[in-house]
Short mmCIF file of C-alpha atoms in Angstrom, two decimals:
data_model
loop_
_atom_site.label_atom_id
_atom_site.label_comp_id
_atom_site.label_asym_id
_atom_site.label_seq_id
_atom_site.Cartn_x
_atom_site.Cartn_y
_atom_site.Cartn_z
CA MET A 200 -111.01 6.21 191.28
CA ILE A 201 -107.26 6.90 191.63
CA LEU A 202 -105.99 10.18 193.00
CA LYS A 203 -102.70 10.95 191.30
CA ASN A 204 -99.72 11.64 193.49
CA LEU A 205 -98.22 14.77 191.99
CA ASP A 206 -96.23 17.34 193.95
CA THR A 207 -98.68 20.07 192.94
CA ASN A 208 -101.91 18.07 193.18
CA PHE A 209 -102.95 17.14 196.72
CA VAL A 210 -106.28 15.46 197.29
CA ASN A 211 -108.70 17.49 199.38
CA GLU A 212 -110.61 16.00 202.30
CA LYS A 213 -113.95 15.78 200.50
CA ASP A 214 -112.51 13.84 197.54
CA PHE A 215 -110.50 11.63 199.90
CA GLN A 216 -113.66 10.73 201.85
CA LYS A 217 -115.41 9.96 198.57
CA LEU A 218 -112.54 7.69 197.50
CA ILE A 219 -112.77 5.70 200.74
CA PHE A 220 -116.56 5.43 200.61
CA GLU A 221 -116.81 4.42 196.94
CA ASN A 222 -113.72 2.26 196.40
CA GLU A 223 -114.58 -1.33 197.30
CA LEU A 224 -110.95 -2.49 197.33
CA ILE A 225 -109.97 0.21 199.81
CA LYS A 226 -112.92 -0.71 202.02
CA GLN A 227 -111.86 -4.36 201.87
CA ASP A 228 -108.35 -3.44 203.00
CA ILE A 229 -109.66 -1.27 205.84
CA ALA A 230 -111.97 -4.08 206.97
CA LYS A 231 -109.02 -6.49 206.94
CA LEU A 232 -106.90 -4.12 209.04
CA LEU A 233 -109.78 -3.94 211.53
CA ASN A 234 -110.18 -7.75 211.52
CA ILE A 235 -113.77 -7.47 210.28
CA LYS A 236 -115.30 -9.82 207.71
CA MET A 237 -116.45 -7.87 204.68
CA THR A 238 -119.92 -9.40 204.95
CA ASN A 239 -120.26 -7.79 208.40
CA PHE A 240 -118.55 -4.50 207.49
CA LYS A 241 -120.52 -1.28 207.03
CA LEU A 242 -119.42 2.36 206.74
CA VAL A 243 -121.81 5.07 207.92
CA LYS A 244 -120.77 8.36 206.34
CA GLU A 245 -120.78 11.73 208.17
CA ASP A 246 -122.26 10.28 211.33
CA GLU A 247 -123.25 12.79 214.03
CA TYR A 248 -122.45 12.10 217.68
CA ILE A 249 -123.03 14.16 220.84
CA ASN A 250 -122.01 17.84 221.12
CA LYS A 251 -122.65 18.11 217.37
CA ILE A 252 -119.42 16.26 216.59
CA THR A 253 -119.61 14.64 213.17
CA ALA A 254 -117.34 11.68 212.45
CA ASP A 255 -116.31 11.10 208.85
CA PHE A 256 -117.25 7.41 209.20
CA THR A 257 -118.61 5.01 211.76
CA VAL A 258 -117.52 1.42 211.19
CA LEU A 259 -120.14 -1.17 212.08
CA ASN A 260 -119.38 -4.85 212.58
CA ASN A 261 -122.70 -6.71 212.66
CA ASN A 262 -124.31 -3.36 213.54
CA ILE A 263 -121.96 -2.86 216.51
CA VAL A 264 -119.57 0.11 216.46
CA SER A 265 -116.07 -1.28 216.03
CA ALA A 266 -114.27 1.91 214.97
CA ILE A 267 -114.84 5.58 214.25
CA ILE A 268 -112.80 7.21 211.48
CA GLU A 269 -111.39 10.71 211.08
CA CYS A 270 -110.12 11.63 207.58
CA LYS A 271 -107.80 14.42 206.50
CA GLY A 272 -106.85 15.67 203.05
CA GLY A 273 -103.37 15.67 201.60
CA ASN A 274 -102.28 19.26 202.12
CA ILE A 275 -102.89 20.03 205.80
CA GLY A 276 -100.85 21.95 208.34
CA VAL A 277 -100.02 21.09 211.91
CA THR A 278 -103.11 22.84 213.33
CA GLU A 279 -105.47 20.75 211.23
CA TYR A 280 -103.51 17.58 211.99
CA VAL A 281 -103.73 18.24 215.75
CA ARG A 282 -107.44 18.95 215.38
CA GLY A 283 -107.80 15.47 213.92
CA ILE A 284 -106.00 13.95 216.90
CA GLY A 285 -108.47 15.76 219.14
CA GLN A 286 -111.29 14.16 217.16
CA ILE A 287 -110.03 10.62 217.64
CA PHE A 288 -109.57 11.27 221.38
CA GLN A 289 -113.29 12.12 221.45
CA TYR A 290 -114.13 8.96 219.49
CA GLU A 291 -112.34 6.90 222.12
CA TYR A 292 -114.35 8.71 224.80
CA PHE A 293 -117.60 7.92 222.98
CA ALA A 294 -116.68 4.23 222.88
CA GLU A 295 -115.62 4.14 226.54
CA ASN A 296 -118.95 5.58 227.62
CA GLY A 297 -121.26 4.21 224.93
CA LEU A 298 -122.24 7.69 223.74
CA SER A 299 -124.11 8.13 220.47
CA LYS A 300 -127.19 9.86 219.11
CA LYS A 301 -128.37 6.67 217.38
CA ASN A 302 -128.25 4.35 220.41
CA TYR A 303 -125.38 2.40 218.88
CA LYS A 304 -123.98 -0.58 220.70
CA PHE A 305 -120.19 -0.41 220.99
CA CYS A 306 -117.71 -3.27 220.99
CA ASP A 307 -115.53 -3.88 224.04
CA ILE A 308 -113.21 -0.89 224.49
CA LYS A 309 -110.12 -3.11 224.22
CA ASP A 310 -111.20 -3.96 220.67
CA PHE A 311 -112.35 -0.47 219.65
CA LYS A 312 -110.23 1.61 217.24
CA SER A 313 -110.11 5.38 216.83
CA VAL A 314 -108.91 5.54 213.24
CA TYR A 315 -106.94 8.44 211.79
CA ILE A 316 -106.62 8.09 208.03
CA PHE A 317 -104.90 10.33 205.50
CA PRO A 318 -103.06 10.29 202.14
CA ASP A 319 -99.31 9.63 201.86
CA SER A 320 -98.56 13.29 201.11
CA VAL A 321 -99.28 14.25 204.75
CA LEU A 322 -96.05 12.51 205.75
CA ARG A 323 -94.10 13.64 202.72
CA ILE A 324 -94.66 17.39 202.43
CA ASN A 325 -95.00 18.64 205.99
CA ASP A 326 -92.33 19.93 208.34
CA PHE A 327 -94.22 18.64 211.39
CA ASN A 328 -93.45 15.09 212.52
CA ILE A 329 -96.38 12.77 213.23
CA GLY A 330 -94.19 10.73 215.59
CA LEU A 331 -94.06 13.62 218.07
CA PHE A 332 -97.71 13.75 219.13
CA LYS A 333 -99.75 12.00 221.82
CA TYR A 334 -102.50 9.73 220.50
CA PRO A 335 -105.33 7.88 222.24
CA LYS A 336 -104.70 4.30 223.35
CA SER A 337 -107.23 3.01 220.80
CA LYS A 338 -105.64 4.80 217.83
CA LEU A 339 -105.06 3.15 214.47
CA ILE A 340 -103.24 5.35 211.95
CA ILE A 341 -103.74 4.43 208.31
CA GLU A 342 -102.11 5.87 205.20
CA ILE A 343 -103.52 5.52 201.67
CA ASN A 344 -101.14 6.05 198.77
CA GLN A 345 -102.74 8.57 196.42
CA PHE A 346 -101.49 6.90 193.26
CA SER A 347 -101.63 3.15 193.94
CA ASN A 348 -104.43 3.25 196.56
CA ALA A 349 -102.29 0.98 198.78
CA VAL A 350 -103.63 0.94 202.35
CA ARG A 351 -101.18 0.43 205.20
CA ILE A 352 -100.94 0.89 208.96
CA ILE A 353 -98.42 3.36 210.37
CA THR A 354 -97.26 1.29 213.32
CA ASP A 355 -96.01 2.42 216.71
CA LYS A 356 -92.56 1.28 215.56
CA GLU A 357 -92.72 3.62 212.56
CA LEU A 358 -93.96 6.50 214.72
CA SER A 359 -91.00 5.97 217.07
CA TYR A 360 -88.64 5.83 214.11
CA LEU A 361 -90.04 9.08 212.71
CA ALA A 362 -89.73 10.71 216.13
CA ASP A 363 -86.09 9.60 216.44
CA ASN A 364 -85.34 10.94 212.97
CA LYS A 365 -86.66 14.36 213.96
CA ARG A 366 -84.55 14.33 217.09
CA ASN A 367 -81.56 13.39 214.93
CA ASN A 368 -82.33 16.32 212.59
CA LEU A 369 -83.21 14.25 209.52
CA LYS A 370 -85.31 15.56 206.62
CA ALA A 371 -88.00 13.20 205.30
CA ILE A 372 -88.92 13.56 201.61
CA SER A 373 -90.62 10.15 201.44
CA GLN A 374 -91.57 7.57 204.04
CA TYR A 375 -91.00 4.49 201.92
CA TYR A 376 -88.08 2.13 202.44
CA ILE A 377 -86.25 0.25 199.66
CA ARG A 378 -82.60 -0.71 200.05
CA ASP A 379 -80.03 -3.11 198.57
CA ILE A 380 -82.53 -4.79 196.23
CA ARG A 381 -83.99 -4.24 192.78
CA LEU A 382 -87.57 -3.47 191.80
CA PHE A 383 -87.69 -6.52 189.55
CA GLU A 384 -86.97 -8.66 192.64
CA ILE A 385 -89.96 -7.05 194.37
CA TYR A 386 -92.01 -7.77 191.24
CA PHE A 387 -90.90 -11.42 191.20
CA VAL A 388 -91.66 -12.01 194.89
CA LEU A 389 -95.04 -10.29 194.60
CA LYS A 390 -95.95 -12.67 191.76
CA VAL A 391 -94.87 -15.66 193.84
CA LEU A 392 -96.91 -14.46 196.84
CA SER A 393 -99.98 -13.90 194.66
CA ILE A 394 -99.84 -17.56 193.60
CA TYR A 395 -99.50 -18.63 197.23
CA LYS A 396 -102.59 -16.58 198.04
CA LEU A 397 -104.61 -18.01 195.15
CA LYS A 398 -103.62 -21.56 196.15
CA ASN A 399 -104.20 -20.89 199.88
CA LYS A 400 -100.61 -21.86 200.65
CA ILE A 401 -99.12 -20.57 203.92
CA VAL A 402 -96.13 -18.27 203.39
CA ASN A 403 -93.09 -19.28 205.44
CA ARG A 404 -90.47 -16.70 204.49
CA LYS A 405 -87.43 -18.82 205.30
CA GLU A 406 -88.73 -21.84 203.40
CA LEU A 407 -89.84 -19.67 200.49
CA GLU A 408 -86.42 -18.04 200.28
CA SER A 409 -84.40 -21.25 200.45
CA ASN A 410 -86.66 -23.47 198.35
CA ILE A 411 -87.91 -21.06 195.69
CA LEU A 412 -86.50 -17.54 195.60
CA LYS A 413 -82.81 -18.47 195.68
CA LYS A 414 -83.28 -20.59 192.57
CA SER A 415 -83.49 -17.34 190.61
CA ASN A 416 -79.82 -16.45 191.23
CA SER A 417 -80.94 -12.83 191.13
CA ILE A 418 -78.61 -9.94 191.92
CA ASN A 419 -79.44 -9.83 195.64
CA ASN A 420 -79.97 -13.55 196.03
CA SER A 421 -78.91 -13.58 199.68
CA ASN A 422 -81.00 -10.55 200.62
CA TRP A 423 -84.63 -11.54 200.09
CA ARG A 424 -85.50 -10.32 203.60
CA ASN A 425 -85.14 -6.76 202.32
CA VAL A 426 -87.69 -7.48 199.58
CA PHE A 427 -90.31 -8.39 202.20
CA ILE A 428 -89.43 -5.26 204.20
CA ALA A 429 -89.94 -3.15 201.08
CA LEU A 430 -93.23 -4.84 200.19
CA SER A 431 -94.53 -4.14 203.69
CA SER A 432 -93.30 -0.53 203.60
CA LEU A 433 -95.10 0.02 200.29
CA GLY A 434 -98.33 -1.46 201.64
CA LEU A 435 -98.30 -4.23 199.04
CA ILE A 436 -98.46 -7.23 201.40
CA ASP A 437 -100.50 -7.88 204.55
CA LYS A 438 -99.52 -9.45 207.88
CA ASN A 439 -99.82 -12.93 206.33
CA ASN A 440 -97.41 -11.93 203.52
CA TYR A 441 -100.20 -12.12 200.96
CA PRO A 442 -100.59 -9.28 198.43
CA THR A 443 -103.03 -6.52 199.39
CA ASN A 444 -105.54 -5.36 196.79
CA ALA A 445 -103.01 -2.76 195.64
CA GLY A 446 -100.39 -5.50 195.45
CA PHE A 447 -102.64 -7.63 193.24
CA ASN A 448 -103.29 -4.65 190.98
CA LEU A 449 -99.56 -4.06 190.52
CA VAL A 450 -98.59 -7.69 190.02
CA ASN A 451 -101.00 -7.97 187.09
CA MET A 452 -99.01 -5.31 185.20
CA ASP A 453 -96.06 -6.09 182.96
CA PHE A 454 -92.72 -5.12 184.47
CA PRO A 455 -92.25 -1.75 182.70
CA ASN A 456 -95.63 -0.50 183.91
CA PHE A 457 -95.01 -1.95 187.38
CA ALA A 458 -91.69 -0.09 187.62
CA LEU A 459 -93.28 3.13 186.33
CA THR A 460 -96.03 2.88 188.96
CA ILE A 461 -93.52 2.29 191.77
CA LEU A 462 -91.55 5.29 190.51
CA LYS A 463 -94.55 7.64 190.45
CA SER A 464 -96.23 6.29 193.58
CA TYR A 465 -93.33 5.89 195.99
CA ILE A 466 -89.74 6.63 195.01
CA ASN A 467 -89.95 9.72 192.81
CA PRO A 468 -88.55 12.09 195.51
CA TYR A 469 -85.34 10.07 195.90
CA ILE A 470 -84.72 9.62 192.19
CA LYS A 471 -85.43 13.28 191.52
CA GLU A 472 -82.87 14.45 194.10
CA ILE A 473 -80.17 12.20 192.63
CA PHE A 474 -80.92 13.34 189.08
CA LYS A 475 -80.71 16.99 190.09
CA VAL A 476 -77.12 16.39 191.13
CA LEU A 477 -76.27 14.23 188.10
CA ASN A 478 -77.67 16.82 185.68
CA GLU A 479 -75.91 19.74 187.35
CA ASN A 480 -72.56 17.92 187.45
CA GLN A 481 -72.38 15.99 184.20
CA ASN A 482 -68.93 14.70 183.20
CA GLN A 483 -67.56 15.35 186.70
CA ASN A 484 -67.62 11.68 187.75
CA LEU A 485 -68.84 12.44 191.26
CA SER A 486 -68.19 9.89 193.99
CA ILE A 487 -71.06 8.56 196.13
CA ASN A 488 -69.90 10.81 198.98
CA GLU A 489 -69.82 13.86 196.70
CA ILE A 490 -73.37 13.13 195.51
CA LYS A 491 -74.45 12.79 199.13
CA GLU A 492 -72.93 16.12 200.12
CA LYS A 493 -74.47 17.97 197.17
CA ILE A 494 -77.93 16.60 198.03
CA LYS A 495 -77.45 17.71 201.64
CA GLU A 496 -76.54 21.20 200.42
CA ASN A 497 -80.09 21.47 199.05
CA TYR A 498 -81.40 20.78 202.58
CA ASN A 499 -79.16 23.11 204.60
CA ASN A 500 -76.65 20.29 205.14
CA VAL A 501 -79.22 18.11 206.91
CA ASP A 502 -79.27 14.38 206.17
CA VAL A 503 -82.23 13.13 204.14
CA LEU A 504 -84.07 10.07 205.44
CA PHE A 505 -83.41 6.91 203.37
CA LEU A 506 -81.18 8.86 200.98
CA THR A 507 -78.01 10.46 202.40
CA GLU A 508 -77.86 8.36 205.56
CA SER A 509 -75.53 5.41 206.19
CA ASP A 510 -72.41 6.87 204.52
CA GLY A 511 -74.02 6.95 201.09
CA ARG A 512 -75.18 3.33 201.08
CA TYR A 513 -78.73 4.38 200.24
CA ILE A 514 -77.47 6.51 197.33
CA SER A 515 -75.52 3.54 196.01
CA SER A 516 -78.68 1.43 196.24
CA TRP A 517 -80.79 4.05 194.41
CA LEU A 518 -78.17 4.40 191.68
CA ASN A 519 -78.31 0.63 191.14
CA ILE A 520 -82.11 0.79 190.85
CA ILE A 521 -81.88 3.71 188.42
CA ARG A 522 -79.46 1.69 186.28
CA ASP A 523 -80.72 -1.90 186.60
CA ASP A 524 -84.49 -1.41 186.82
CA PHE A 525 -85.07 1.69 184.72
CA GLY A 526 -81.99 1.95 182.53
CA PHE A 527 -81.89 5.73 183.00
CA ILE A 528 -78.13 5.68 183.52
CA LYS A 529 -75.22 3.44 182.65
CA PHE A 530 -72.09 2.76 184.72
CA LYS A 531 -69.80 -0.10 185.70
CA ALA A 532 -69.53 -1.46 189.23
CA ARG A 533 -67.40 0.72 191.52
CA SER A 534 -67.07 3.33 188.76
CA ASN A 535 -68.01 7.00 189.04
CA ASP A 536 -68.23 7.38 185.26
CA ARG A 537 -71.99 7.53 184.74
CA LYS A 538 -73.68 8.12 181.40
CA ILE A 539 -77.27 9.45 181.37
CA ILE A 540 -79.41 7.47 178.91
CA LEU A 541 -82.74 9.13 179.74
CA ASN A 542 -82.88 12.51 181.44
CA TYR A 543 -85.39 11.69 184.14
CA MET A 544 -86.09 15.37 184.83
CA GLU A 545 -87.60 15.70 181.35
CA TYR A 546 -89.27 12.29 181.08
CA ASN A 547 -92.76 11.25 180.06
CA ASP A 548 -94.38 7.88 180.72
CA GLU A 549 -93.88 6.63 177.17
CA ALA A 550 -90.16 7.41 177.28
CA VAL A 551 -89.78 5.66 180.64
CA ILE A 552 -91.53 2.51 179.37
CA LYS A 553 -89.38 2.45 176.23
CA THR A 554 -86.16 2.91 178.22
CA ILE A 555 -87.07 0.11 180.64
CA LYS A 556 -87.82 -2.26 177.76
CA ASN A 557 -84.51 -1.46 176.09
CA HIS A 558 -82.17 -1.27 179.08
CA SER A 559 -83.59 -2.92 182.22
CA LYS A 560 -81.72 -5.93 183.61
CA TYR A 561 -85.09 -7.47 184.43
CA TYR A 562 -84.99 -9.14 181.05
CA GLU A 563 -81.80 -10.99 181.97
CA PHE A 564 -83.76 -12.78 184.71
CA LYS A 565 -87.25 -12.86 183.21
CA ASN A 566 -87.15 -16.42 181.84
CA LYS A 567 -85.78 -17.83 185.09
CA PHE A 568 -88.44 -15.99 187.07
CA LEU A 569 -91.17 -17.37 184.83
CA GLU A 570 -89.78 -20.88 185.08
CA ILE A 571 -89.85 -20.72 188.89
CA ILE A 572 -93.35 -19.22 188.95
CA ASP A 573 -94.72 -21.86 186.58
CA ALA A 574 -93.38 -24.63 188.85
CA ILE A 575 -95.14 -23.41 192.02
#
């Protein structure tokens, strides 16, 4: 079951709970985040506790309560979000005092997790900022991408970053971070990491970069660190740098379908904003700064997170991805003369795949990538 990530189609709470309960790969990823072996992992659905409080899930580890989960759907307001925080405060209280209606045994409170889990759209569409709330000490916040089903933790570092962005008056249209790299470099590294996982080889990033990745002579050959940052942001690798279940699903695609999935799952908001400006100002040869200012005009002159920040460096990076990965536009380095090859605002999947096959620079590096992968 995959819940498509469309701006007008937000998953409701009931369907989201069903996805979590029925999707074995998602359950495996949740168990891994909770450091529970899958053989010992059990989800109890709609579990009633004291005061008639019903948790969406109780997580049992060898029949001992290790976590209690609160789920929310994709299109919630601040009141419902705060209600969920109240729930996980109660779950922490239950664990501290060993309170249940089923005489559960609880794990040590230092190991217990009050889990708040929701789809990616909660961060993307709401004006409230999840970094500006108080959470229980035992909290674990998890996001599931509605299109790729990637499961990732929203860390304290990310919460602090989101809070700072609100204080700095930044608008967030997506929470995912990709900068100064290409999608085909992400695709290449993900394939390499999948082989390391299958061969039980430990991933040492520095050794991997110097001994394997740099042999590709790819466009950003001195910037592989950013590829790992992106993979983590997208929820495609775990703390050991091995692909998550979502990562394995993506790496088994050919590159055009991989790029299309990344586009629809994660980066569509950025690309759409850039194409709005390009379409409205064709033949004007806008500079990076002019594109930045026109995007900001659409947001009351507020900077957009990971898009108009950093003096247009993000926009430059997105334009390179649009050209080199997708082939939607054509331009020379340091030139403002951009030709639209495929009007992204009117695209369909078939047209995107065809354009990638005909114009993506991935194919300039494909043979070298395959040669390196075959030698691992």
